[in-house]
Tab-separated table of C-alpha atoms and ligand atoms in Angstrom:
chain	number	residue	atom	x	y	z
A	20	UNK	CA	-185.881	-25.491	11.706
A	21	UNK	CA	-185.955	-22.270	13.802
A	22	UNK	CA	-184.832	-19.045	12.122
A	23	UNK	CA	-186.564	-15.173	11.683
A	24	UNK	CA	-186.765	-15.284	7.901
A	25	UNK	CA	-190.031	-14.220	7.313
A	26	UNK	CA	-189.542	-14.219	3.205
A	27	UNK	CA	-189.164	-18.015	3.971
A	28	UNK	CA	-192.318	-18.589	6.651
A	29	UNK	CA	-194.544	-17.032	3.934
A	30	UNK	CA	-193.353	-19.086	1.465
A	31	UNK	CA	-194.204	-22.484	2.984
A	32	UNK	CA	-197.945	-21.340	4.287
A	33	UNK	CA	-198.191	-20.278	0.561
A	34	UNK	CA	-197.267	-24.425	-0.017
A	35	UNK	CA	-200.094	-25.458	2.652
A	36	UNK	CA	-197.090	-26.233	5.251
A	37	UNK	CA	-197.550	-25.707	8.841
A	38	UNK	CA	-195.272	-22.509	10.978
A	39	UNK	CA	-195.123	-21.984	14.115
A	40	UNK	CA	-195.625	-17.955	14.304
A	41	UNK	CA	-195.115	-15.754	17.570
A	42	UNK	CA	-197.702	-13.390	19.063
A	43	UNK	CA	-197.591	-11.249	21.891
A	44	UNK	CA	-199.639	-14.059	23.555
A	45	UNK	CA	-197.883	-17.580	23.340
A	46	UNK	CA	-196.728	-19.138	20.194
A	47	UNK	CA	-199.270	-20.313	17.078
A	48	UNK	CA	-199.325	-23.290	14.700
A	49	UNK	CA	-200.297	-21.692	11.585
A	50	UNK	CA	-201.298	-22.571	8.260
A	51	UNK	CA	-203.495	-20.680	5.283
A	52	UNK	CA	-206.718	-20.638	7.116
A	53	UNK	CA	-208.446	-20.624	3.163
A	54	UNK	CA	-206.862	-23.841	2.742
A	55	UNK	CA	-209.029	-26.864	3.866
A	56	UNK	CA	-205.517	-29.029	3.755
A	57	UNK	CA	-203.480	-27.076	5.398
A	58	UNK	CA	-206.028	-26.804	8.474
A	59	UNK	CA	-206.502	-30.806	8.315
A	60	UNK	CA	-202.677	-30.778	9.250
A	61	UNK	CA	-203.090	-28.461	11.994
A	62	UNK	CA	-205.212	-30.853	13.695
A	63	UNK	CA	-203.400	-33.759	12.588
A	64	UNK	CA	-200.063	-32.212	14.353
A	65	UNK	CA	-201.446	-30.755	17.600
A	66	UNK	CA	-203.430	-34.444	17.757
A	67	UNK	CA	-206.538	-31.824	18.412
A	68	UNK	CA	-209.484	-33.156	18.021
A	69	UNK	CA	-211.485	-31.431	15.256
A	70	UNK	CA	-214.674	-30.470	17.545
A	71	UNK	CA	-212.419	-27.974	18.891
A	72	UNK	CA	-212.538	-24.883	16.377
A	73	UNK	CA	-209.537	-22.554	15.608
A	74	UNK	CA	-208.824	-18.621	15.792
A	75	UNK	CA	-207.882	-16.905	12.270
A	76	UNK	CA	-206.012	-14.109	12.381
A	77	UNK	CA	-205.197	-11.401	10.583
A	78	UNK	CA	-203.516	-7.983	9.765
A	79	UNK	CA	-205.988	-5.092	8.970
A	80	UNK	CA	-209.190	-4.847	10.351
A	81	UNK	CA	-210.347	-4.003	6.432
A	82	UNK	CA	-209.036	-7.542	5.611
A	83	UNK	CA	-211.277	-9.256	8.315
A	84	UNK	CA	-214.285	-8.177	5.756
A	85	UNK	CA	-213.221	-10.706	3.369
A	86	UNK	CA	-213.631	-13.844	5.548
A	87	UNK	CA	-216.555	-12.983	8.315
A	88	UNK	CA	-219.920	-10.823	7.348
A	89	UNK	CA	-218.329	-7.948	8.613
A	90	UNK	CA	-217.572	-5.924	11.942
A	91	UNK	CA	-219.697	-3.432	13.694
A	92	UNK	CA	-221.282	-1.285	16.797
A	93	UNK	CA	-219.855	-2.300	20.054
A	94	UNK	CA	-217.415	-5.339	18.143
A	95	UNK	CA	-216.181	-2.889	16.267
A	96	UNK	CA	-215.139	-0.724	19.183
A	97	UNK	CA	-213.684	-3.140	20.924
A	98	UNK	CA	-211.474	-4.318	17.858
A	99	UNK	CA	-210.053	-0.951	17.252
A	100	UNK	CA	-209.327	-0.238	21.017
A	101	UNK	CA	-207.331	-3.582	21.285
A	102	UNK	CA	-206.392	-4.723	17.840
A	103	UNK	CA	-203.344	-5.560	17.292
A	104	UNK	CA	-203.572	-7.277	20.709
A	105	UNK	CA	-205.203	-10.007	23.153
A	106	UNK	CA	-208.381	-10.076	22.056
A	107	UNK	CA	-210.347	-13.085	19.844
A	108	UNK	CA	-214.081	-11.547	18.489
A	109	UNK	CA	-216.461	-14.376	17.151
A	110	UNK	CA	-218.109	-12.781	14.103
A	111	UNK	CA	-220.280	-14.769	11.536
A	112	UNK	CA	-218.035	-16.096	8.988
A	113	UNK	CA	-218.807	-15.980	5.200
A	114	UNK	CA	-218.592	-19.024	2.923
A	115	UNK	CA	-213.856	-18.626	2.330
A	116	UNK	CA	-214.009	-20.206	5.721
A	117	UNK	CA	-214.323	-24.063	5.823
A	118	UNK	CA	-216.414	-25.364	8.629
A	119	UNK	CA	-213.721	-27.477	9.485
A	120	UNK	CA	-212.317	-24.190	10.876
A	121	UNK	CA	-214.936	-22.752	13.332
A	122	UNK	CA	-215.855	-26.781	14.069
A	123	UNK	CA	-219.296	-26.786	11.655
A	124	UNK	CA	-220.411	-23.332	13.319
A	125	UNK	CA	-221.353	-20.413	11.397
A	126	UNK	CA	-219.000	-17.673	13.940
A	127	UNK	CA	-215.105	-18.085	13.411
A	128	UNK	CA	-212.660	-16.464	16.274
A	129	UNK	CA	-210.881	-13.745	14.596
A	130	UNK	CA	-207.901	-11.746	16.207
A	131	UNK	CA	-204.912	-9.459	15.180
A	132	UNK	CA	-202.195	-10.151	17.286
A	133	UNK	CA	-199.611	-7.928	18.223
A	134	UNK	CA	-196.313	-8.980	16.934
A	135	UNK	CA	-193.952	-6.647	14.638
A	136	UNK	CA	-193.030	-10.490	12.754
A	137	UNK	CA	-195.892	-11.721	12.711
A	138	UNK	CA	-197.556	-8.721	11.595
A	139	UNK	CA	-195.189	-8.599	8.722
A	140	UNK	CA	-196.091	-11.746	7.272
A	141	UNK	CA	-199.873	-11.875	8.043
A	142	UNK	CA	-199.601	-8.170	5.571
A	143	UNK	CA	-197.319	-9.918	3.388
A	144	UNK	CA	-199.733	-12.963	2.480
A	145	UNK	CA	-203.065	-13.053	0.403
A	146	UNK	CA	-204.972	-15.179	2.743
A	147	UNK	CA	-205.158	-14.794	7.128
A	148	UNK	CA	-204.005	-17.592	9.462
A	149	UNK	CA	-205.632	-20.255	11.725
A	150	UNK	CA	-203.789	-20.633	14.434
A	151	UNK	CA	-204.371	-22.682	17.646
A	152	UNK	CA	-201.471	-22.763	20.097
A	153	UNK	CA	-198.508	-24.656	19.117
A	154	UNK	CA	-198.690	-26.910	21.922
A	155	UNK	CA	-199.624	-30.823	21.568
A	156	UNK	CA	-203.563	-30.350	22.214
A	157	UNK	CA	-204.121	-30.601	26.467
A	158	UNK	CA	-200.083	-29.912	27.091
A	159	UNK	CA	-199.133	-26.443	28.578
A	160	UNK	CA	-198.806	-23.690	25.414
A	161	UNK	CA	-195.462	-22.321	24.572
A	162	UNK	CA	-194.261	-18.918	24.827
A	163	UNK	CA	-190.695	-19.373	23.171
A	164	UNK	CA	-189.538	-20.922	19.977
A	165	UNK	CA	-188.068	-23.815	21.865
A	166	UNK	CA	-190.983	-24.894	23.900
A	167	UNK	CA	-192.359	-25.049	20.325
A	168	UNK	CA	-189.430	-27.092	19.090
A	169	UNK	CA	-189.944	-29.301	22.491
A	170	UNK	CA	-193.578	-30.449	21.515
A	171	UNK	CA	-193.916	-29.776	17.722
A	172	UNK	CA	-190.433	-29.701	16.183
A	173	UNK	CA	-191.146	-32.565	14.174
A	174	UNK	CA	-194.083	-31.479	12.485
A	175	UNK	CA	-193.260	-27.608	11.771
A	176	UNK	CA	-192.043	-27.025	8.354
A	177	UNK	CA	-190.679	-23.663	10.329
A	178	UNK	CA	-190.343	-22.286	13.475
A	179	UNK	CA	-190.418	-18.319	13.222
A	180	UNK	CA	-188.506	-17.588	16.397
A	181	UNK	CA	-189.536	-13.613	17.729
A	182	UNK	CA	-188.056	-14.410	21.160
A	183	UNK	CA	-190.483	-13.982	24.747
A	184	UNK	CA	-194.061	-13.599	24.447
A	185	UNK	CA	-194.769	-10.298	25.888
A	186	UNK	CA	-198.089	-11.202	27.440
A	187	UNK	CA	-197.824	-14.357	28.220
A	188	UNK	CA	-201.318	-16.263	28.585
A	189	UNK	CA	-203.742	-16.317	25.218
A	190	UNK	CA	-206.456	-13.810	24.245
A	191	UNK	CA	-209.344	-13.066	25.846
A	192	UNK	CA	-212.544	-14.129	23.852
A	193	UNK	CA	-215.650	-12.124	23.522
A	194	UNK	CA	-219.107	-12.714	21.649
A	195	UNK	CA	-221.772	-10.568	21.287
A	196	UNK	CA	-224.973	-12.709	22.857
A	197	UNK	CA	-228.389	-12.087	21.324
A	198	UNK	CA	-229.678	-9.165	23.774
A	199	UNK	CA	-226.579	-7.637	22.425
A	200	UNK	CA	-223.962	-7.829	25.760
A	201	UNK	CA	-220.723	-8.729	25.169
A	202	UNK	CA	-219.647	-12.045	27.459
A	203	UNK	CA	-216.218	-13.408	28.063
A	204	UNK	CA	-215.731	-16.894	26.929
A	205	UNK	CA	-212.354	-17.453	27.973
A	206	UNK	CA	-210.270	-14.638	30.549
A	207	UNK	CA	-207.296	-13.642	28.551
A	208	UNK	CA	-204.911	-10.819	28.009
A	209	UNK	CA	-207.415	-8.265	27.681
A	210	UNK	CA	-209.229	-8.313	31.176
A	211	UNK	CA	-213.242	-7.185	31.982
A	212	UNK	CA	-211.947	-4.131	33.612
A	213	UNK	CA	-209.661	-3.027	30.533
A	214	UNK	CA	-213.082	-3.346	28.819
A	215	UNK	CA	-215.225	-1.038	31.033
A	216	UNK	CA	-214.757	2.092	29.313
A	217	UNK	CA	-215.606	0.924	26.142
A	218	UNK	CA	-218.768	-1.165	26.895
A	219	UNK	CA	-220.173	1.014	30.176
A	220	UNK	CA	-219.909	-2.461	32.140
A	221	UNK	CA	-218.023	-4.962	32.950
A	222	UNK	CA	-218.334	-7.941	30.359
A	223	UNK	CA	-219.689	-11.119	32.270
A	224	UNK	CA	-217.283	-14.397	32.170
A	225	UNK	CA	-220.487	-17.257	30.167
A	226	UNK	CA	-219.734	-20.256	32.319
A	227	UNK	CA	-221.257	-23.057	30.533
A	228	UNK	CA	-218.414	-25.413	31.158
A	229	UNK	CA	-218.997	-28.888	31.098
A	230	UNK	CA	-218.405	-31.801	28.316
A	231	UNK	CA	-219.387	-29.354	25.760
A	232	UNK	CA	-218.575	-25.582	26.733
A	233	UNK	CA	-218.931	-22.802	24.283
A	234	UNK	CA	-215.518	-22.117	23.696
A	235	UNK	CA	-214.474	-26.140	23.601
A	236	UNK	CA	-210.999	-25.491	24.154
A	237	UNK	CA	-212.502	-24.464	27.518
A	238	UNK	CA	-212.240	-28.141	28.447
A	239	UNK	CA	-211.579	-29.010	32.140
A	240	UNK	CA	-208.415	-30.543	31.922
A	241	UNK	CA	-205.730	-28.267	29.966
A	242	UNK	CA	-202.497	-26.923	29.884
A	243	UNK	CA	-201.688	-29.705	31.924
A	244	UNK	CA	-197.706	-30.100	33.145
A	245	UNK	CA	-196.281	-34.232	32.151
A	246	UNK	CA	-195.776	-33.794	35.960
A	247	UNK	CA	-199.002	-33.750	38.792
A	248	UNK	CA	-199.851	-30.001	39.508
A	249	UNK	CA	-201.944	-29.167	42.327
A	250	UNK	CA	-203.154	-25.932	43.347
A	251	UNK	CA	-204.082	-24.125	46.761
A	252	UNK	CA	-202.872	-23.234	50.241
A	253	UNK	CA	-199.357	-23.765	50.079
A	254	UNK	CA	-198.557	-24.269	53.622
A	255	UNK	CA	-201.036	-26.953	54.148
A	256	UNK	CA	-200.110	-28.615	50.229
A	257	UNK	CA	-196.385	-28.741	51.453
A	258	UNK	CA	-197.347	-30.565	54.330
A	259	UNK	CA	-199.626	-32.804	52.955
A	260	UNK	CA	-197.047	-33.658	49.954
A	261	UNK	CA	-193.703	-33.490	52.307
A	262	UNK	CA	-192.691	-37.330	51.199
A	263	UNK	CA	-192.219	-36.262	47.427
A	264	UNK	CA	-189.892	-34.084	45.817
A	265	UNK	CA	-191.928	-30.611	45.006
A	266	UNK	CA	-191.636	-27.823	42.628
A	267	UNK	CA	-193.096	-25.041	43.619
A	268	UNK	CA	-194.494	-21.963	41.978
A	269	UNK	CA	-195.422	-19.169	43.732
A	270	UNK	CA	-196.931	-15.449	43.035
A	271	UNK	CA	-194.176	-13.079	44.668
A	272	UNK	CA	-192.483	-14.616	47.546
A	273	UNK	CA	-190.136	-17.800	47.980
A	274	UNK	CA	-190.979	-20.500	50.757
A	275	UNK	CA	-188.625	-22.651	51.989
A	276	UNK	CA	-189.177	-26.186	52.770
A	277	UNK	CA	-187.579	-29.647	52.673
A	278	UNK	CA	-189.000	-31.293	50.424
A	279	UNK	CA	-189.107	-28.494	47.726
A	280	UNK	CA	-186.470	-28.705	45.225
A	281	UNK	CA	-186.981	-26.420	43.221
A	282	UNK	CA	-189.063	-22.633	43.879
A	283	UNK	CA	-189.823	-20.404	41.147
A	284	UNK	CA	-191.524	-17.345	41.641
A	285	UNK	CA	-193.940	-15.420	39.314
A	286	UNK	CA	-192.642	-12.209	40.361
A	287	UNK	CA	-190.564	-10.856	42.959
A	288	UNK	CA	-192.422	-7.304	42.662
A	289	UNK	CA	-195.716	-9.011	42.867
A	290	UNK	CA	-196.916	-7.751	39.238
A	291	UNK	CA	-199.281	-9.507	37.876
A	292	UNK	CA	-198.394	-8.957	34.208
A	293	UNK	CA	-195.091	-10.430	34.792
A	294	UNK	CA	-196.558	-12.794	36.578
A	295	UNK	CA	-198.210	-13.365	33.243
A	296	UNK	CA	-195.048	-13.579	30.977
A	297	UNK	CA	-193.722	-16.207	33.405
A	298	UNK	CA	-196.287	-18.556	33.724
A	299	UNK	CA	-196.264	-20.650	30.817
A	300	UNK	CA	-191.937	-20.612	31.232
A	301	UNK	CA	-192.600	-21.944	34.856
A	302	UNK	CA	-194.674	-24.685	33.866
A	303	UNK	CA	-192.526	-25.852	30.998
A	304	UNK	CA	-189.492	-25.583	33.588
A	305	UNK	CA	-191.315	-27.597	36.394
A	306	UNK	CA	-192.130	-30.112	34.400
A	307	UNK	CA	-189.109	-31.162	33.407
A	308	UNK	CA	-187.122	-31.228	36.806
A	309	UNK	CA	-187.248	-34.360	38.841
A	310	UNK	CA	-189.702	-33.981	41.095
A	311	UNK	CA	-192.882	-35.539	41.801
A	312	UNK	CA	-195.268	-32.980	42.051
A	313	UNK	CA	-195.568	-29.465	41.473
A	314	UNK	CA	-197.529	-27.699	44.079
A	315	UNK	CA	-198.885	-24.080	43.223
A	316	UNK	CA	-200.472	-20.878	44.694
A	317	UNK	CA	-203.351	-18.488	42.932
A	318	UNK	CA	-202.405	-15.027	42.044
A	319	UNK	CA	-204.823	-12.186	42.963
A	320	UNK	CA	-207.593	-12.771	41.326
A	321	UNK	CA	-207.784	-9.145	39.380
A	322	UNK	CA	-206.698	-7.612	36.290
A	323	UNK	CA	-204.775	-10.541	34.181
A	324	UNK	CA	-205.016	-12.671	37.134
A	325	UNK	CA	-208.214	-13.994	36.338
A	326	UNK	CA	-206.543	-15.631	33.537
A	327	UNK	CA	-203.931	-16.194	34.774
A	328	UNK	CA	-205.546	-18.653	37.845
A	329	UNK	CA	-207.860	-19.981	34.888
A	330	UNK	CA	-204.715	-21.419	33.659
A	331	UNK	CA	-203.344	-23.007	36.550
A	332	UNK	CA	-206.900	-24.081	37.348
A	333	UNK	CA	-206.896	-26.352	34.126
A	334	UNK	CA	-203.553	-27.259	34.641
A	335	UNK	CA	-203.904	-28.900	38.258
A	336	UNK	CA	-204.990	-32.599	38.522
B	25	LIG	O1	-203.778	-15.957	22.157
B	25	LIG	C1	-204.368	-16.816	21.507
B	25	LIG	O2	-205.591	-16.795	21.359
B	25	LIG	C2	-203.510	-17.903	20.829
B	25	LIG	C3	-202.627	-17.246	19.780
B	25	LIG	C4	-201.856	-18.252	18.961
B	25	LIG	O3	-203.414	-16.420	18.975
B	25	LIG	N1	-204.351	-18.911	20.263
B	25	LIG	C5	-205.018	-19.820	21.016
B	25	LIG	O4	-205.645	-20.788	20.259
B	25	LIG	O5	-205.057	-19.790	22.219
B	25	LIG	P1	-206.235	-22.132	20.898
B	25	LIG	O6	-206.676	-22.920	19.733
B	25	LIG	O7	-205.226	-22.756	21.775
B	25	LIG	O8	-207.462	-21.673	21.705
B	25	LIG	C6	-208.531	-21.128	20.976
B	25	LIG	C7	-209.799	-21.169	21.758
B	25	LIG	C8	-210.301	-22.553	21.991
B	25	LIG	O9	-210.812	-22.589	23.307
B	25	LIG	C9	-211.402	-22.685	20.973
B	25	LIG	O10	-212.370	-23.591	21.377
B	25	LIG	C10	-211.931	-21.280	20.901
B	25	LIG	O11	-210.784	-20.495	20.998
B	25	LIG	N2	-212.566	-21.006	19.618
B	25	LIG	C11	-211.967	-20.927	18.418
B	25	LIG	N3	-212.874	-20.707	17.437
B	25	LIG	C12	-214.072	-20.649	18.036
B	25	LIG	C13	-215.407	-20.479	17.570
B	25	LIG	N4	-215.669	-20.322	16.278
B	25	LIG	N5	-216.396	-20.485	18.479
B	25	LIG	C14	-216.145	-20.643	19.797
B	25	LIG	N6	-214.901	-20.835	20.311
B	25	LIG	C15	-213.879	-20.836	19.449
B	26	LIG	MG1	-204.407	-23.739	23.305
């Protein structure tokens, strides 16, 4: 059931229930992050396998005291220069969060996101929110209430519909390594550069990616389309895939070709955060026309657009 009762979304995470919940970034799959039950059927209806640990979010920064060991110095800054908003701060959780959480480590991802709805019920309830995207674990994450209803309908007790995502692509994480620098662990809506001012540099992306990265939803092969997505040159992909029926997604400008059926572009102005808001839409719309392949370009890699290629990185074959 989709609907904007709020009253009524706060009433079934009181019950241990799973709702979807919309953020400025893409959807979530919440449930009462305190409740060891509630976050079994999290993983249970994303089919997410339970090495990969959630983000818990909240509405206050006061409130994130009562679940982590507290928030300071340059984590602090960062928190109230882009809280409510895109950005996911491992801090070291205290004993109301259940390992089965953070995935058996002692730091749990904590975020306020920036939604008036969302923010409404996160203040209206006496316990914060994991929330992984509310996408079936690998598949491309949604950013409306029916891409959520596509993948999950099934399995949401409620589906809190607060339209578009504004942003578009998830948060950007940060963790504060040992010698006290703050490192990226996934690119997100918040980029390096947006961080600058705060930090005096430019926060470094910590690439350990392989079987086992950091951030294990950092996994090679994600967000990926039902339908073949490669990524690249488009000129030479069109001509190397001109037997099959193409959808194509591209940054700013249309190219026309034969054997592409379908073209939808980012962003006819060539910004990046619309380019953003788009991308998960163009994915879900891609794969389901009938074609064969979806070919697709890189955006500039700046700004958002570091995340923004991340995505479609993980996405292609
Ligand atoms: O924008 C977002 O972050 C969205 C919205 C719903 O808030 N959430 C989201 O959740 O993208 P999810 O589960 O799809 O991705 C969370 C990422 C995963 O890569 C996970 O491994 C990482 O965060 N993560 C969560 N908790 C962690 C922890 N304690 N330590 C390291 N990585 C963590
Ligand atoms: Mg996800």
């Amino acid at each position: 059931m989709t609907g904007n009762d709020i009253g009524f979304a706060a009433q079934k995470l009181r019950e241990g229930a799973l709702v979807a919940i919309p953020t400025e970034t893409v959807y979530g799959l919440a449930a009462n992050a305190f409740d060891k039950e509630a976050v079994t059927r999290i993983f249970e209806a994303k089919q997410r396998p339970q090495f990969n640990p959630l983000i818990v979010h909240t509405s206050d920064i006061e409130r994130v005291n009562s679940f982590t060991t507290g928030i300071s110095g340059v984590l602090e800054q960062l928190a109230t220069t882009f809280w409510p908003g895109p950005l996911t701060i491992l801090l070291p959780r205290n004993h109301m969060i259940h390992p089965l959480v953070t995935a058996g480590s002692d730091f749990v991802a904590v975020r306020i996101p920036n939604h008036p709805m969302t923010l409404a019920l996160l203040r209206n309830l006496e316990f914060p929110l994991a929330a992984p995207s509310a996408n079936l674990f690998g598949r491309v994450s949604p950013t409306t209430a029916a891409h959520v209803e596509e993948q999950l309908g099934e399995k949401v007790s409620y589906i809190l519909d607060g339209g578009n995502c504004a942003v578009g692509v998830e948060s950007t994480i940060v963790k504060l390594k040992n010698d006290g620098v703050v490192s990226i662990l996934r690119p997100g809506g918040v980029s390096a550069e947006m961080m600058h001012p705060i930090l005096g540099y430019e926060p470094e992306f910590s690439t350990p990616q392989g079987d086992r990265p950091e951030a294990p939803g950092m996994l090679k092969s994600h967000y990926a389309p039902k339908i073949p997505l490669v990524l690249g040159e488009v000129a030479a992909m069109l001509e190397k895939y001109k037997q099959q029926r193409v959808c194509l997604i591209t940054f700013s400008e249309g190219i026309a070709h034969s054997s592409v059926i379908r073209n939808i572009i980012l962003s006819g102005r060539g910004d990046l955060h619309e380019a953003a808001q788009q991308l998960f839409s163009a994915l879900h719309e891609a794969e389901n026309e009938d074609v064969e392949i979806i070919i697709a370009e890189r955006v500039p890699e700046i700004g958002i657009g570091i995340a923004i290629n991340d995505r479609l990185e993980r996405a292609s074959a």
